[in-house]
PDB file of C-alpha atoms in Angstrom:
ATOM      1  CA  THR X  83       4.313   7.804   0.270  1.00 62.00           C
ATOM      2  CA  ALA X  84       1.505   6.498   2.437  1.00 78.00           C
ATOM      3  CA  LEU X  85      -1.314   8.719   3.667  1.00 85.00           C
ATOM      4  CA  VAL X  86      -3.606   7.772   6.535  1.00 88.00           C
ATOM      5  CA  PHE X  87      -6.888   9.530   7.200  1.00 88.00           C
ATOM      6  CA  GLU X  88      -7.888   9.206  10.830  1.00 88.00           C
ATOM      7  CA  LEU X  89     -11.641   9.618  10.975  1.00 90.00           C
ATOM      8  CA  GLN X  90     -12.651  10.557  14.490  1.00 88.00           C
ATOM      9  CA  GLY X  91     -16.168  10.386  15.811  1.00 86.00           C
ATOM     10  CA  ARG X  92     -18.555   8.758  18.176  1.00 84.00           C
ATOM     11  CA  PRO X  93     -20.048   5.372  17.240  1.00 82.00           C
ATOM     12  CA  GLY X  94     -22.589   5.938  14.472  1.00 81.00           C
ATOM     13  CA  ALA X  95     -21.025   9.213  13.278  1.00 83.00           C
ATOM     14  CA  GLY X  96     -20.568   7.802   9.755  1.00 85.00           C
ATOM     15  CA  LYS X  97     -16.838   7.094   9.721  1.00 89.00           C
ATOM     16  CA  LYS X  98     -17.121   3.860   7.722  1.00 92.00           C
ATOM     17  CA  HIS X  99     -19.778   5.329   5.442  1.00 89.00           C
ATOM     18  CA  PHE X 100     -17.528   8.297   4.704  1.00 89.00           C
ATOM     19  CA  ALA X 101     -14.501   6.062   3.978  1.00 93.00           C
ATOM     20  CA  ARG X 102     -16.632   3.742   1.818  1.00 92.00           C
ATOM     21  CA  THR X 103     -17.857   6.753  -0.183  1.00 90.00           C
ATOM     22  CA  VAL X 104     -14.289   7.964  -0.727  1.00 90.00           C
ATOM     23  CA  ALA X 105     -13.162   4.488  -1.800  1.00 92.00           C
ATOM     24  CA  GLY X 106     -16.096   4.289  -4.217  1.00 91.00           C
ATOM     25  CA  ARG X 107     -15.117   7.584  -5.820  1.00 89.00           C
ATOM     26  CA  LEU X 108     -11.692   6.045  -6.460  1.00 90.00           C
ATOM     27  CA  ASN X 109     -13.352   2.948  -7.966  1.00 92.00           C
ATOM     28  CA  LEU X 110     -12.170   0.891  -5.019  1.00 93.00           C
ATOM     29  CA  ARG X 111     -13.888  -0.850  -2.136  1.00 94.00           C
ATOM     30  CA  LEU X 112     -13.351  -0.635   1.598  1.00 95.00           C
ATOM     31  CA  ALA X 113     -12.320  -3.555   3.809  1.00 96.00           C
ATOM     32  CA  VAL X 114     -12.818  -3.084   7.545  1.00 95.00           C
ATOM     33  CA  LEU X 115     -10.680  -4.742  10.214  1.00 94.00           C
ATOM     34  CA  ARG X 116     -11.618  -4.254  13.850  1.00 92.00           C
ATOM     35  CA  LEU X 117      -8.265  -4.152  15.642  1.00 88.00           C
ATOM     36  CA  SER X 118      -9.788  -5.399  18.891  1.00 86.00           C
ATOM     37  CA  THR X 119      -9.833  -8.789  17.117  1.00 87.00           C
ATOM     38  CA  LEU X 120      -6.026  -8.729  16.894  1.00 85.00           C
ATOM     39  CA  LEU X 121      -5.589  -7.671  20.513  1.00 82.00           C
ATOM     40  CA  GLY X 122      -7.096 -10.939  21.712  1.00 81.00           C
ATOM     41  CA  LEU X 123      -4.614 -13.091  19.762  1.00 87.00           C
ATOM     42  CA  ASN X 124      -0.998 -13.999  20.353  1.00 88.00           C
ATOM     43  CA  ARG X 125       1.630 -12.249  18.197  1.00 85.00           C
ATOM     44  CA  GLN X 126       1.883 -14.984  15.543  1.00 91.00           C
ATOM     45  CA  GLN X 127      -1.880 -15.433  15.183  1.00 93.00           C
ATOM     46  CA  GLY X 128      -2.354 -11.676  15.019  1.00 89.00           C
ATOM     47  CA  MET X 129       0.280 -11.276  12.296  1.00 89.00           C
ATOM     48  CA  GLU X 130      -1.279 -14.096  10.270  1.00 93.00           C
ATOM     49  CA  LEU X 131      -4.719 -12.505  10.481  1.00 93.00           C
ATOM     50  CA  LEU X 132      -3.321  -9.062   9.640  1.00 91.00           C
ATOM     51  CA  ASN X 133      -1.323 -10.409   6.680  1.00 92.00           C
ATOM     52  CA  ASN X 134      -4.389 -12.258   5.360  1.00 95.00           C
ATOM     53  CA  TYR X 135      -6.449  -9.083   5.666  1.00 95.00           C
ATOM     54  CA  LEU X 136      -3.818  -6.987   3.848  1.00 94.00           C
ATOM     55  CA  PHE X 137      -3.480  -9.596   1.095  1.00 95.00           C
ATOM     56  CA  THR X 138      -7.260  -9.637   0.682  1.00 95.00           C
ATOM     57  CA  CYS X 139      -7.268  -5.841   0.373  1.00 94.00           C
ATOM     58  CA  ARG X 140      -4.637  -5.945  -2.377  1.00 92.00           C
ATOM     59  CA  VAL X 141      -6.151  -8.689  -4.511  1.00 94.00           C
ATOM     60  CA  ASN X 142      -9.695  -7.283  -4.234  1.00 95.00           C
ATOM     61  CA  ASP X 143      -8.877  -3.598  -4.886  1.00 92.00           C
ATOM     62  CA  CYS X 144      -9.868  -2.512  -1.398  1.00 95.00           C
ATOM     63  CA  LEU X 145      -8.626   0.302   0.777  1.00 95.00           C
ATOM     64  CA  PRO X 146      -7.960  -0.761   4.374  1.00 96.00           C
ATOM     65  CA  TYR X 147      -9.996   0.670   7.223  1.00 95.00           C
ATOM     66  CA  PHE X 148      -8.711  -0.059  10.719  1.00 92.00           C
ATOM     67  CA  ASP X 149     -11.466   0.268  13.300  1.00 91.00           C
ATOM     68  CA  LEU X 150     -10.161   1.187  16.766  1.00 87.00           C
ATOM     69  CA  TRP X 151     -13.528   0.658  18.437  1.00 82.00           C
ATOM     70  CA  ASN X 152     -13.156  -0.870  21.899  1.00 77.00           C
ATOM     71  CA  CYS X 153      -9.340  -0.491  21.868  1.00 74.00           C
ATOM     72  CA  ALA X 154      -8.815   2.595  24.006  1.00 65.00           C
ATOM     73  CA  GLU X 155      -6.463   1.116  26.594  1.00 59.00           C
ATOM     74  CA  GLN X 156      -3.952  -0.730  24.401  1.00 63.00           C
ATOM     75  CA  GLU X 157      -2.224   2.091  22.510  1.00 67.00           C
ATOM     76  CA  ALA X 158       1.216   0.431  22.368  1.00 73.00           C
ATOM     77  CA  GLU X 159      -0.217  -2.758  20.890  1.00 75.00           C
ATOM     78  CA  LEU X 160      -2.410  -0.810  18.456  1.00 76.00           C
ATOM     79  CA  LEU X 161       0.587   1.144  17.254  1.00 79.00           C
ATOM     80  CA  ARG X 162       2.495  -2.091  16.601  1.00 78.00           C
ATOM     81  CA  TRP X 163      -0.324  -3.476  14.422  1.00 80.00           C
ATOM     82  CA  LEU X 164      -0.886  -0.198  12.587  1.00 83.00           C
ATOM     83  CA  GLU X 165       2.813   0.347  11.861  1.00 81.00           C
ATOM     84  CA  ALA X 166       2.932  -3.115  10.273  1.00 77.00           C
ATOM     85  CA  ALA X 167      -0.063  -2.360   8.065  1.00 84.00           C
ATOM     86  CA  VAL X 168      -0.460   1.224   6.868  1.00 81.00           C
ATOM     87  CA  GLY X 169       2.859   1.660   5.075  1.00 77.00           C
ATOM     88  CA  GLY X 170       1.899  -0.842   2.383  1.00 81.00           C
ATOM     89  CA  PHE X 171      -0.955   1.260   0.983  1.00 85.00           C
ATOM     90  CA  PRO X 172      -0.861   4.762  -0.482  1.00 85.00           C
ATOM     91  CA  LEU X 173      -4.174   5.515   1.248  1.00 90.00           C
ATOM     92  CA  SER X 174      -5.813   3.955   4.282  1.00 92.00           C
ATOM     93  CA  PHE X 175      -8.295   4.905   6.984  1.00 93.00           C
ATOM     94  CA  ILE X 176      -8.379   4.602  10.746  1.00 90.00           C
ATOM     95  CA  GLY X 177     -11.667   4.987  12.583  1.00 91.00           C
ATOM     96  CA  SER X 178     -11.202   6.295  16.117  1.00 86.00           C
ATOM     97  CA  VAL X 179     -12.842   8.207  18.913  1.00 81.00           C
ATOM     98  CA  ALA X 180     -11.577  11.611  19.993  1.00 69.00           C
ATOM     99  CA  GLU X 181      -9.619  10.310  23.014  1.00 66.00           C
ATOM    100  CA  GLN X 182      -7.354   8.072  20.929  1.00 64.00           C
ATOM    101  CA  ARG X 183      -3.998   9.514  19.866  1.00 68.00           C
ATOM    102  CA  VAL X 184      -2.347   6.506  18.245  1.00 69.00           C
ATOM    103  CA  THR X 185      -1.834   8.033  14.804  1.00 71.00           C
ATOM    104  CA  LYS X 186       0.464  10.797  16.031  1.00 72.00           C
ATOM    105  CA  HIS X 187       3.131   8.096  16.487  1.00 72.00           C
ATOM    106  CA  LEU X 188       2.781   6.509  13.041  1.00 77.00           C
ATOM    107  CA  PRO X 189       5.745   6.855  10.651  1.00 75.00           C
ATOM    108  CA  VAL X 190       3.494   7.992   7.769  1.00 79.00           C
ATOM    109  CA  ALA X 191       1.591  11.175   6.918  1.00 79.00           C
ATOM    110  CA  THR X 192      -1.703  11.351   8.786  1.00 80.00           C
ATOM    111  CA  GLN X 193      -4.648  13.675   8.403  1.00 81.00           C
ATOM    112  CA  LYS X 194      -7.240  13.838  11.157  1.00 83.00           C
ATOM    113  CA  LEU X 195     -10.897  14.563  10.362  1.00 79.00           C
ATOM    114  CA  SER X 196     -13.642  14.764  12.987  1.00 81.00           C
ATOM    115  CA  LEU X 197     -17.042  13.612  11.767  1.00 76.00           C
ATOM    116  CA  ASP X 198     -18.836  14.557  14.969  1.00 73.00           C
ATOM    117  CA  GLN X 199     -19.188  18.189  13.999  1.00 70.00           C
ATOM    118  CA  LEU X 200     -19.714  18.251  10.240  1.00 64.00           C
ATOM    119  CA  SER X 201     -22.526  16.999   8.036  1.00 67.00           C
ATOM    120  CA  MET X 202     -21.757  14.244   5.503  1.00 66.00           C
ATOM    121  CA  GLU X 203     -21.856  16.831   2.689  1.00 74.00           C
ATOM    122  CA  ASP X 204     -19.379  19.035   4.560  1.00 71.00           C
ATOM    123  CA  ASN X 205     -17.142  16.036   5.181  1.00 63.00           C
ATOM    124  CA  LEU X 206     -17.163  15.059   1.504  1.00 69.00           C
ATOM    125  CA  ALA X 207     -16.335  18.637   0.499  1.00 72.00           C
ATOM    126  CA  LEU X 208     -13.470  18.593   2.995  1.00 65.00           C
ATOM    127  CA  TRP X 209     -12.248  15.283   1.547  1.00 63.00           C
ATOM    128  CA  ARG X 210     -12.285  16.725  -1.978  1.00 70.00           C
ATOM    129  CA  GLU X 211     -10.163  19.661  -0.843  1.00 66.00           C
ATOM    130  CA  MET X 212      -7.762  17.608   1.302  1.00 59.00           C
ATOM    131  CA  GLY X 213      -7.634  14.674  -1.097  1.00 62.00           C
ATOM    132  CA  SER X 214      -6.763  16.853  -4.070  1.00 62.00           C
ATOM    133  CA  ARG X 215      -3.366  17.416  -2.462  1.00 57.00           C
ATOM    134  CA  TYR X 216      -2.439  13.726  -2.607  1.00 57.00           C
ATOM    135  CA  PRO X 217      -2.185  11.612  -5.760  1.00 56.00           C
ATOM    136  CA  VAL X 218      -3.918   8.241  -5.457  1.00 53.00           C
ATOM    137  CA  GLU X 219      -3.542   6.905  -9.001  1.00 53.00           C
ATOM    138  CA  GLY X 220      -2.346   3.328  -9.037  1.00 46.00           C
ATOM    139  CA  CYS X 221      -3.537   3.050  -5.479  1.00 45.00           C
ATOM    140  CA  LEU X 222      -2.895  -0.649  -5.048  1.00 42.00           C
ATOM    141  CA  LEU X 223       0.049  -2.680  -6.214  1.00 37.00           C
TER     142      LEU X 223
END
């Protein structure tokens, strides 16, 4: 089953750094896709870009990180892109700000972590505790 960690926090809170650290501990890399890029494309172009990104993640042993920066008003479109993407990976990340609620509608297990209030060390300790509940061996197919 797929697991999505939604990392909430203001810009500069360390969401990507945290996800990159987690990926590194799993001997994987992180690949970031800013979803605002997809919102400016038509449906076919957006699907091609998304499929290329997902393929790149698989062949390069990367975990996907979907950055929702600058996407606050297009929740229905964001949900469409995320639903098409997150189910194909056992573990993925979404970087959001506190006002965004897109992940509550995803058809996969999501875990929300706020990085605005914890130090990086506290966040990593929280990841160890939360992550120990989910197997990630054989993370990419």
